[in-house]
């Protein structure tokens, strides 16, 4: 399997609690390389666009409020089978259901404030990477 890229976001709960370094270390230990990263504060428009697939869901307004509540850290990550491996390493959406040792089991507060986002398909990984890193220098070839 070839190397591929996927997008993670250390969400405002984890970033604000000073857990970004531990989460990045966890991901590096799981075989991911950091291709690019930034610290950003999403606008309401950006958060609504990023999670547009959920706009009809009852939790959408609360999710947008959470994602705009403070800085977060998008990270472009690379390894073999990156999309599926990152989803496996972060665990289930609800930390109460996440496997032991996953990022969400270790660092998430709740189903909403769940520490990290990960792209759910190679197609979305491409779209979401461009959302934050279009035009960014990528020093890893
Ligand atoms: P993400 O897209 O952030 O990686 P996910 O793919 O595991 O998470 P989604 O179903 O795409 O889960 O939901 C997006 C985000 O919306 C969740 O990560 C969580 O922050 C929030 N969310 C999802 N379901 C609920 C819910 N029932 N109640 C509150 N918040 C929720
Ligand atoms: Mg999702």
PDB file of C-alpha atoms and ligand atoms in Angstrom:
ATOM      1  CA  UNK A   1       0.000   0.000   0.000  1.00  0.00           C
ATOM      2  CA  UNK A   2       1.376   3.413  -0.979  1.00  0.00           C
ATOM      3  CA  UNK A   3       1.800   6.381   1.313  1.00  0.00           C
ATOM      4  CA  UNK A   4      -1.207   8.696   1.323  1.00  0.00           C
ATOM      5  CA  UNK A   5      -2.333  11.829   3.129  1.00  0.00           C
ATOM      6  CA  UNK A   6      -5.282  12.567   5.387  1.00  0.00           C
ATOM      7  CA  UNK A   7      -6.504  15.485   7.476  1.00  0.00           C
ATOM      8  CA  UNK A   8      -6.791  15.602  11.253  1.00  0.00           C
ATOM      9  CA  UNK A   9      -7.929  18.560  13.357  1.00  0.00           C
ATOM     10  CA  UNK A  10      -7.003  18.778  17.017  1.00  0.00           C
ATOM     11  CA  UNK A  11     -10.324  20.289  18.087  1.00  0.00           C
ATOM     12  CA  UNK A  12     -10.734  23.313  20.396  1.00  0.00           C
ATOM     13  CA  UNK A  13     -11.334  21.183  23.528  1.00  0.00           C
ATOM     14  CA  UNK A  14      -8.043  19.326  23.230  1.00  0.00           C
ATOM     15  CA  UNK A  15      -6.053  22.253  21.840  1.00  0.00           C
ATOM     16  CA  UNK A  16      -7.306  24.562  24.593  1.00  0.00           C
ATOM     17  CA  UNK A  17      -6.441  21.987  27.254  1.00  0.00           C
ATOM     18  CA  UNK A  18      -2.843  21.778  26.060  1.00  0.00           C
ATOM     19  CA  UNK A  19      -3.165  18.256  24.658  1.00  0.00           C
ATOM     20  CA  UNK A  20      -2.017  18.976  21.092  1.00  0.00           C
ATOM     21  CA  UNK A  21       1.556  17.845  21.715  1.00  0.00           C
ATOM     22  CA  UNK A  22       0.494  14.572  23.313  1.00  0.00           C
ATOM     23  CA  UNK A  23      -1.948  13.885  20.493  1.00  0.00           C
ATOM     24  CA  UNK A  24       0.681  14.591  17.822  1.00  0.00           C
ATOM     25  CA  UNK A  25       3.146  12.331  19.661  1.00  0.00           C
ATOM     26  CA  UNK A  26       0.489   9.605  19.728  1.00  0.00           C
ATOM     27  CA  UNK A  27      -0.053   9.941  15.987  1.00  0.00           C
ATOM     28  CA  UNK A  28       3.686   9.930  15.236  1.00  0.00           C
ATOM     29  CA  UNK A  29       4.051   6.792  17.352  1.00  0.00           C
ATOM     30  CA  UNK A  30       1.298   5.255  15.207  1.00  0.00           C
ATOM     31  CA  UNK A  31       3.427   5.799  12.116  1.00  0.00           C
ATOM     32  CA  UNK A  32       2.125   9.128  10.824  1.00  0.00           C
ATOM     33  CA  UNK A  33       4.428  11.893   9.617  1.00  0.00           C
ATOM     34  CA  UNK A  34       3.377  15.541   9.914  1.00  0.00           C
ATOM     35  CA  UNK A  35       3.304  17.052   6.415  1.00  0.00           C
ATOM     36  CA  UNK A  36       1.904  20.453   7.434  1.00  0.00           C
ATOM     37  CA  UNK A  37       0.135  22.080  10.353  1.00  0.00           C
ATOM     38  CA  UNK A  38      -1.299  25.440  11.446  1.00  0.00           C
ATOM     39  CA  UNK A  39      -3.173  26.914  14.379  1.00  0.00           C
ATOM     40  CA  UNK A  40      -6.426  28.555  13.281  1.00  0.00           C
ATOM     41  CA  UNK A  41      -9.615  29.964  14.758  1.00  0.00           C
ATOM     42  CA  UNK A  42     -12.457  28.905  12.491  1.00  0.00           C
ATOM     43  CA  UNK A  43     -15.055  31.493  11.576  1.00  0.00           C
ATOM     44  CA  UNK A  44     -18.683  30.452  11.755  1.00  0.00           C
ATOM     45  CA  UNK A  45     -18.813  30.380   7.953  1.00  0.00           C
ATOM     46  CA  UNK A  46     -15.742  28.132   7.783  1.00  0.00           C
ATOM     47  CA  UNK A  47     -17.042  25.727  10.439  1.00  0.00           C
ATOM     48  CA  UNK A  48     -20.442  25.535   8.730  1.00  0.00           C
ATOM     49  CA  UNK A  49     -18.737  24.823   5.402  1.00  0.00           C
ATOM     50  CA  UNK A  50     -16.368  22.225   6.849  1.00  0.00           C
ATOM     51  CA  UNK A  51     -19.206  20.269   8.493  1.00  0.00           C
ATOM     52  CA  UNK A  52     -21.832  21.072   5.824  1.00  0.00           C
ATOM     53  CA  UNK A  53     -22.677  17.375   5.456  1.00  0.00           C
ATOM     54  CA  UNK A  54     -24.204  17.575   8.969  1.00  0.00           C
ATOM     55  CA  UNK A  55     -26.211  20.800   8.485  1.00  0.00           C
ATOM     56  CA  UNK A  56     -29.591  19.098   8.916  1.00  0.00           C
ATOM     57  CA  UNK A  57     -28.537  17.209  12.061  1.00  0.00           C
ATOM     58  CA  UNK A  58     -29.843  18.349  15.470  1.00  0.00           C
ATOM     59  CA  UNK A  59     -26.306  18.803  16.824  1.00  0.00           C
ATOM     60  CA  UNK A  60     -25.132  21.052  13.949  1.00  0.00           C
ATOM     61  CA  UNK A  61     -25.549  24.422  15.714  1.00  0.00           C
ATOM     62  CA  UNK A  62     -23.822  23.154  18.830  1.00  0.00           C
ATOM     63  CA  UNK A  63     -21.025  21.568  16.763  1.00  0.00           C
ATOM     64  CA  UNK A  64     -20.393  24.857  14.937  1.00  0.00           C
ATOM     65  CA  UNK A  65     -20.386  26.766  18.247  1.00  0.00           C
ATOM     66  CA  UNK A  66     -17.879  24.270  19.664  1.00  0.00           C
ATOM     67  CA  UNK A  67     -15.594  24.315  16.620  1.00  0.00           C
ATOM     68  CA  UNK A  68     -15.507  28.142  16.647  1.00  0.00           C
ATOM     69  CA  UNK A  69     -15.053  28.418  20.433  1.00  0.00           C
ATOM     70  CA  UNK A  70     -11.269  28.654  20.313  1.00  0.00           C
ATOM     71  CA  UNK A  71      -8.188  27.828  18.269  1.00  0.00           C
ATOM     72  CA  UNK A  72      -7.795  24.412  16.704  1.00  0.00           C
ATOM     73  CA  UNK A  73      -4.943  22.708  14.886  1.00  0.00           C
ATOM     74  CA  UNK A  74      -5.443  21.184  11.438  1.00  0.00           C
ATOM     75  CA  UNK A  75      -2.706  18.664  10.641  1.00  0.00           C
ATOM     76  CA  UNK A  76      -1.927  17.060   7.301  1.00  0.00           C
ATOM     77  CA  UNK A  77      -0.699  13.526   8.027  1.00  0.00           C
ATOM     78  CA  UNK A  78       0.971  10.851   5.917  1.00  0.00           C
ATOM     79  CA  UNK A  79       1.452   7.100   6.193  1.00  0.00           C
ATOM     80  CA  UNK A  80       0.412   3.913   4.426  1.00  0.00           C
ATOM     81  CA  UNK A  81      -3.387   3.697   4.151  1.00  0.00           C
ATOM     82  CA  UNK A  82      -3.603   7.001   6.002  1.00  0.00           C
ATOM     83  CA  UNK A  83      -7.383   7.570   5.951  1.00  0.00           C
ATOM     84  CA  UNK A  84      -8.393   4.187   7.357  1.00  0.00           C
ATOM     85  CA  UNK A  85      -5.462   4.042   9.786  1.00  0.00           C
ATOM     86  CA  UNK A  86      -6.217   7.485  11.237  1.00  0.00           C
ATOM     87  CA  UNK A  87      -9.878   6.600  11.740  1.00  0.00           C
ATOM     88  CA  UNK A  88      -8.764   3.426  13.531  1.00  0.00           C
ATOM     89  CA  UNK A  89      -6.252   5.277  15.731  1.00  0.00           C
ATOM     90  CA  UNK A  90      -8.705   8.008  16.819  1.00  0.00           C
ATOM     91  CA  UNK A  91     -11.518   5.599  17.803  1.00  0.00           C
ATOM     92  CA  UNK A  92     -15.292   5.951  17.774  1.00  0.00           C
ATOM     93  CA  UNK A  93     -17.011   9.365  17.738  1.00  0.00           C
ATOM     94  CA  UNK A  94     -18.249   8.874  21.316  1.00  0.00           C
ATOM     95  CA  UNK A  95     -15.277   8.327  23.655  1.00  0.00           C
ATOM     96  CA  UNK A  96     -17.471   6.025  25.755  1.00  0.00           C
ATOM     97  CA  UNK A  97     -17.513   3.690  22.741  1.00  0.00           C
ATOM     98  CA  UNK A  98     -13.922   4.235  21.611  1.00  0.00           C
ATOM     99  CA  UNK A  99     -11.472   1.345  21.908  1.00  0.00           C
ATOM    100  CA  UNK A 100      -8.960   1.513  24.732  1.00  0.00           C
ATOM    101  CA  UNK A 101      -5.802   3.372  23.780  1.00  0.00           C
ATOM    102  CA  UNK A 102      -7.378   5.386  20.966  1.00  0.00           C
ATOM    103  CA  UNK A 103      -6.990   9.186  20.877  1.00  0.00           C
ATOM    104  CA  UNK A 104     -10.627   9.753  21.753  1.00  0.00           C
ATOM    105  CA  UNK A 105     -10.596   7.192  24.584  1.00  0.00           C
ATOM    106  CA  UNK A 106      -7.538   8.960  26.008  1.00  0.00           C
ATOM    107  CA  UNK A 107      -8.307  12.633  25.364  1.00  0.00           C
ATOM    108  CA  UNK A 108     -11.967  13.274  24.441  1.00  0.00           C
ATOM    109  CA  UNK A 109     -14.388  14.867  26.911  1.00  0.00           C
ATOM    110  CA  UNK A 110     -17.695  13.857  25.290  1.00  0.00           C
ATOM    111  CA  UNK A 111     -19.310  12.812  22.014  1.00  0.00           C
ATOM    112  CA  UNK A 112     -19.245  16.436  20.844  1.00  0.00           C
ATOM    113  CA  UNK A 113     -16.011  17.596  22.502  1.00  0.00           C
ATOM    114  CA  UNK A 114     -14.130  14.602  21.163  1.00  0.00           C
ATOM    115  CA  UNK A 115     -10.598  15.944  20.747  1.00  0.00           C
ATOM    116  CA  UNK A 116      -9.936  15.198  17.094  1.00  0.00           C
ATOM    117  CA  UNK A 117     -11.421  15.121  13.612  1.00  0.00           C
ATOM    118  CA  UNK A 118     -10.290  12.747  10.877  1.00  0.00           C
ATOM    119  CA  UNK A 119     -11.292  12.602   7.222  1.00  0.00           C
ATOM    120  CA  UNK A 120     -13.618   9.664   6.530  1.00  0.00           C
ATOM    121  CA  UNK A 121     -12.696   8.845   2.899  1.00  0.00           C
ATOM    122  CA  UNK A 122      -9.807   9.476   0.500  1.00  0.00           C
ATOM    123  CA  UNK A 123     -12.069  11.836  -1.458  1.00  0.00           C
ATOM    124  CA  UNK A 124     -12.885  13.878   1.642  1.00  0.00           C
ATOM    125  CA  UNK A 125      -9.231  13.801   2.707  1.00  0.00           C
ATOM    126  CA  UNK A 126      -8.394  15.606  -0.535  1.00  0.00           C
ATOM    127  CA  UNK A 127     -11.189  18.153  -0.115  1.00  0.00           C
ATOM    128  CA  UNK A 128     -10.437  18.778   3.572  1.00  0.00           C
ATOM    129  CA  UNK A 129      -6.671  19.025   3.047  1.00  0.00           C
ATOM    130  CA  UNK A 130      -7.258  21.702   0.418  1.00  0.00           C
ATOM    131  CA  UNK A 131      -9.564  23.520   2.860  1.00  0.00           C
ATOM    132  CA  UNK A 132      -6.617  24.261   5.165  1.00  0.00           C
ATOM    133  CA  UNK A 133      -3.444  23.659   3.169  1.00  0.00           C
ATOM    134  CA  UNK A 134      -4.057  24.710  -0.437  1.00  0.00           C
ATOM    135  CA  UNK A 135      -0.889  26.356  -1.640  1.00  0.00           C
ATOM    136  CA  UNK A 136       1.083  25.428   1.493  1.00  0.00           C
ATOM    137  CA  UNK A 137       4.688  24.350   0.997  1.00  0.00           C
ATOM    138  CA  UNK A 138       5.017  20.627   1.649  1.00  0.00           C
ATOM    139  CA  UNK A 139       8.570  19.816   2.565  1.00  0.00           C
ATOM    140  CA  UNK A 140       7.928  16.062   2.615  1.00  0.00           C
ATOM    141  CA  UNK A 141       8.002  14.873  -0.983  1.00  0.00           C
TER     142      UNK A 141
HETATM  143  P1  LIG B   1     -15.288  14.002  12.733  1.00  0.00           P
HETATM  144  O1  LIG B   1     -16.036  14.237  11.431  1.00  0.00           O
HETATM  145  O2  LIG B   1     -15.157  15.256  13.565  1.00  0.00           O
HETATM  146  O3  LIG B   1     -13.977  13.288  12.494  1.00  0.00           O
HETATM  147  P2  LIG B   1     -16.829  11.617  13.188  1.00  0.00           P
HETATM  148  O4  LIG B   1     -16.608  11.365  11.736  1.00  0.00           O
HETATM  149  O5  LIG B   1     -16.369  10.567  14.153  1.00  0.00           O
HETATM  150  O6  LIG B   1     -16.145  12.987  13.626  1.00  0.00           O
HETATM  151  P3  LIG B   1     -19.447  12.664  12.585  1.00  0.00           P
HETATM  152  O7  LIG B   1     -20.669  11.821  12.566  1.00  0.00           O
HETATM  153  O8  LIG B   1     -18.828  13.083  11.283  1.00  0.00           O
HETATM  154  O9  LIG B   1     -18.354  11.907  13.492  1.00  0.00           O
HETATM  155  O10 LIG B   1     -19.770  13.958  13.459  1.00  0.00           O
HETATM  156  C1  LIG B   1     -18.971  15.120  13.372  1.00  0.00           C
HETATM  157  C2  LIG B   1     -18.780  15.666  14.763  1.00  0.00           C
HETATM  158  O11 LIG B   1     -20.024  16.160  15.251  1.00  0.00           O
HETATM  159  C3  LIG B   1     -18.347  14.651  15.820  1.00  0.00           C
HETATM  160  O12 LIG B   1     -16.962  14.379  15.817  1.00  0.00           O
HETATM  161  C4  LIG B   1     -18.785  15.330  17.079  1.00  0.00           C
HETATM  162  O13 LIG B   1     -17.888  16.407  17.446  1.00  0.00           O
HETATM  163  C5  LIG B   1     -20.108  15.936  16.649  1.00  0.00           C
HETATM  164  N1  LIG B   1     -21.223  15.004  16.873  1.00  0.00           N
HETATM  165  C6  LIG B   1     -21.575  13.937  16.135  1.00  0.00           C
HETATM  166  N2  LIG B   1     -22.665  13.315  16.615  1.00  0.00           N
HETATM  167  C7  LIG B   1     -23.024  14.027  17.709  1.00  0.00           C
HETATM  168  C8  LIG B   1     -24.070  13.909  18.665  1.00  0.00           C
HETATM  169  N3  LIG B   1     -24.988  12.936  18.586  1.00  0.00           N
HETATM  170  N4  LIG B   1     -24.116  14.825  19.660  1.00  0.00           N
HETATM  171  C9  LIG B   1     -23.218  15.818  19.746  1.00  0.00           C
HETATM  172  N5  LIG B   1     -22.194  15.999  18.872  1.00  0.00           N
HETATM  173  C10 LIG B   1     -22.094  15.109  17.875  1.00  0.00           C
HETATM  174 MG1  LIG B   2     -17.030  12.815  10.271  1.00  0.00          MG
END
